[in-house]
Coordinates of C-alpha atoms in Angstrom, one line a residue:
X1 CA -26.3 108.2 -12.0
X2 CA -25.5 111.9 -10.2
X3 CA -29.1 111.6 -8.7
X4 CA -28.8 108.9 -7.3
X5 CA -24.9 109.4 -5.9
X6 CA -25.8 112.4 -4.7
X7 CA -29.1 111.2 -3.0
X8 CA -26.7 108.4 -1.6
X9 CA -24.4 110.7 -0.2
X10 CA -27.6 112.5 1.5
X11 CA -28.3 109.8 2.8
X12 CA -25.2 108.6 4.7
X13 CA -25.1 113.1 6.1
X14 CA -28.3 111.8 7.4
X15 CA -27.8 108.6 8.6
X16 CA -24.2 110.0 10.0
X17 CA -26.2 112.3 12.3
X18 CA -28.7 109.8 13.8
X19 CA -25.5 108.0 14.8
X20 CA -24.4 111.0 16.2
X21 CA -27.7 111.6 17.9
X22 CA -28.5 107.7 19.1
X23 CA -24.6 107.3 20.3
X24 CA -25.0 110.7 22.0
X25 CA -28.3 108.9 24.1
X26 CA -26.6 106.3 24.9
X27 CA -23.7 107.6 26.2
X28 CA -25.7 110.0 28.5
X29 CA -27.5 107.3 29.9
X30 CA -24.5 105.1 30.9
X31 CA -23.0 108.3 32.1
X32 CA -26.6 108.9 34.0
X33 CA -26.1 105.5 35.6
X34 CA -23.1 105.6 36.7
X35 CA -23.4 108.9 38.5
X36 CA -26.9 108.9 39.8
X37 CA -27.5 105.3 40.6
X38 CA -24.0 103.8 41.0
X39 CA -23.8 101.5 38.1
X40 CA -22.0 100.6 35.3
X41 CA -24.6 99.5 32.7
X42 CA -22.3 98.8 29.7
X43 CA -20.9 95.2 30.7
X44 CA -22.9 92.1 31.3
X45 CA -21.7 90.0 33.8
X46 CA -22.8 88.5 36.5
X47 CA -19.6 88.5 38.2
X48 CA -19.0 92.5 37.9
X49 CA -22.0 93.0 39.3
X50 CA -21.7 91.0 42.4
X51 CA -18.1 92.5 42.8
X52 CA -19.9 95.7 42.4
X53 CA -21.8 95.4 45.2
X54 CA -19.2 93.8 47.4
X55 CA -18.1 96.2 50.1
X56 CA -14.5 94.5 49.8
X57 CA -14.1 95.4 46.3
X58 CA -13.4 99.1 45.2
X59 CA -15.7 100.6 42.8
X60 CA -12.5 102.7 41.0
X61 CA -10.3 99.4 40.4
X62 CA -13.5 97.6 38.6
X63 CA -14.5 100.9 36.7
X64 CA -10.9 101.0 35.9
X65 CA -11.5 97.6 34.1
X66 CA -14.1 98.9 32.0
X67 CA -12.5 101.5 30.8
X68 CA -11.5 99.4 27.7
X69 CA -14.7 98.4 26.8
X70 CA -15.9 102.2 26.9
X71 CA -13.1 103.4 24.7
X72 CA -13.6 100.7 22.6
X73 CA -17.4 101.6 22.0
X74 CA -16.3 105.1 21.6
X75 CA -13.6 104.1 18.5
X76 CA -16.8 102.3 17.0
X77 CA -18.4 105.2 17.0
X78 CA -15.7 107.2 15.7
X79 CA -14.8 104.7 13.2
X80 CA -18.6 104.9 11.9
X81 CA -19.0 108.4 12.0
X82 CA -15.7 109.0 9.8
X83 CA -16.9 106.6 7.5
X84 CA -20.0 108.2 7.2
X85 CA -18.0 111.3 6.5
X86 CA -16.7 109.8 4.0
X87 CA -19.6 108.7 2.2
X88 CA -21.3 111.9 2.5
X89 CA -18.3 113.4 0.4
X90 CA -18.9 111.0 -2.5
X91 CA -15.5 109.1 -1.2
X92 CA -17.1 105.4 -1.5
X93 CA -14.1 103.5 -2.2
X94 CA -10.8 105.6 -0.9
X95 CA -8.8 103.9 0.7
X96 CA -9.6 105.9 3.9
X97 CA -12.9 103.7 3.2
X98 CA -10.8 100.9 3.7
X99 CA -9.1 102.8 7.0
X100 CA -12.2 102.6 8.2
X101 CA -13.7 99.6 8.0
X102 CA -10.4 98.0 9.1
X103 CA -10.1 100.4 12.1
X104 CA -14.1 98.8 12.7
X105 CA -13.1 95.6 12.5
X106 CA -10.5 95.6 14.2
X107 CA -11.8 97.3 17.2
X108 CA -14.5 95.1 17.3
X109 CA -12.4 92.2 17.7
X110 CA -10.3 93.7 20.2
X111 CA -13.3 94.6 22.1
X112 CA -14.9 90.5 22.0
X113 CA -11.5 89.4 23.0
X114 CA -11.3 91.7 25.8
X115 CA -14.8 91.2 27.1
X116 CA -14.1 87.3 27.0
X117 CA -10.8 88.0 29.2
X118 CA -12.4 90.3 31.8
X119 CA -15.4 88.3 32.0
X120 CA -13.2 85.1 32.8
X121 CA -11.0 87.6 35.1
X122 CA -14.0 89.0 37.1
X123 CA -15.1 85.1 37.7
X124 CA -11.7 84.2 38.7
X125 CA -11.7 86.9 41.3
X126 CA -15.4 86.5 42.5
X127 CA -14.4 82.7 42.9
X128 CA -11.6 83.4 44.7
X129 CA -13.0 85.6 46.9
X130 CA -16.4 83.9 47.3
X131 CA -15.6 80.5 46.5
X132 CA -19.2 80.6 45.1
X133 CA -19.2 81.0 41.3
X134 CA -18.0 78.9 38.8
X135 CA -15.4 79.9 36.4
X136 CA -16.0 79.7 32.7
X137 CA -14.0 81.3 29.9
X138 CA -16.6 81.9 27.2
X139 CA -15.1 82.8 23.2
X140 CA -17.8 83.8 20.7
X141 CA -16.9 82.0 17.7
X142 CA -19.5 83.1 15.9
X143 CA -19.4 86.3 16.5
X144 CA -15.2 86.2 15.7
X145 CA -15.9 84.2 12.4
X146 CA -18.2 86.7 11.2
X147 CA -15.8 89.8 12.2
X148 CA -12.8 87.7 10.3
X149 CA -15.1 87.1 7.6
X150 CA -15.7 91.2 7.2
X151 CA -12.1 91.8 7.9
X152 CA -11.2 89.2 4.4
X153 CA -14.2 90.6 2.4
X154 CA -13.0 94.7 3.5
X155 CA -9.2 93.3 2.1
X156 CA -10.6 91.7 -1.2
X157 CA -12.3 95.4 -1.5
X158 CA -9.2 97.1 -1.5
X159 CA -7.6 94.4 -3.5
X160 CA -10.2 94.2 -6.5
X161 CA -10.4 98.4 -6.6
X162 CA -6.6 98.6 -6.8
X163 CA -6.7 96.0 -9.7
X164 CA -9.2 98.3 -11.4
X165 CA -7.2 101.2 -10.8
X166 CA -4.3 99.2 -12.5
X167 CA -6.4 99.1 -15.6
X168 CA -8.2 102.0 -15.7
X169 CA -4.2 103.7 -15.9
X170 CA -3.1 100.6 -18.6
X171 CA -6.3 101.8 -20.9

């Protein structure tokens, strides 16, 4: 059972740094787009980019917009790589585990919610201006289902290894 925990917990030191490494890639590239070619590459909608390219429209109040969804991706991240941490130490189910994959969670829903808002904002605004686009407020229930569904499953976690705690003291 050490092996194996122990090749476990090699595993996730690895696995943390190709996170590191990927996230790291990524992030220079969006960066590298936005400086060299003028464009932000992180948020798919047709309605930022035409705004984008508007000359009416200023580039610092839509990057402004974004800025959620970029610190958003970066608490991901961070939310991984501490869990990650975590595992690498042999800490597989502390309750900073739990931190974790509620801080996850939760950002990700934050995140899907705020994409759906500034996606039906930015078609509002190129409507208005344009009178051109149509504007359609888009949810992902899927996508929030399943997130819910991690968010219950992470909660019955903590529930069933506090119960075992219990008994492991009553023994």
């Amino acid at each position: 059972m050490v092996k194996s925990t122990d090749k476990i917990q090699r595993w996730c030191g690895t696995f943390r740094a190709v996170v590191l490494g990927i996230s790291g890639l990524i992030f220079s590239f969006l960066i590298y787009h936005l400086i060299i070619n003028g464009e932000v590459r992180y948020i798919e909608s047709e309605s930022f980019n035409l705004l984008w390219k508007s000359e009416q429209i200023s580039h610092s109040i839509l990057f402004s917009l974004t800025l959620p969804l970029l610190a958003g991706m970066l608490l991901s991240v961070y939310w991984i790589i501490r869990l990650l941490k975590l595992f690498s130490g042999g800490q597989f189910f502390h309750n900073h585990c739990y931190t974790c994959y509620q801080g996850f969670i939760w950002t990700k829903i934050a995140l899907v919610l705020y994409s759906c808002g500034l996606n039906f904002s930015l078609d509002y605004w190129y409507h208005t201006l344009y009178h051109a686009n149509q504007v359609v407020l888009k949810i992902p229930f899927g996508e929030l289902t399943t997130l819910g569904l991690f968010a219950v499953v992470a909660y019955l976690l903590k529930a069933a290894k506090e119960i075992e705690d219990e008994n492991k003291e009553f023994v």
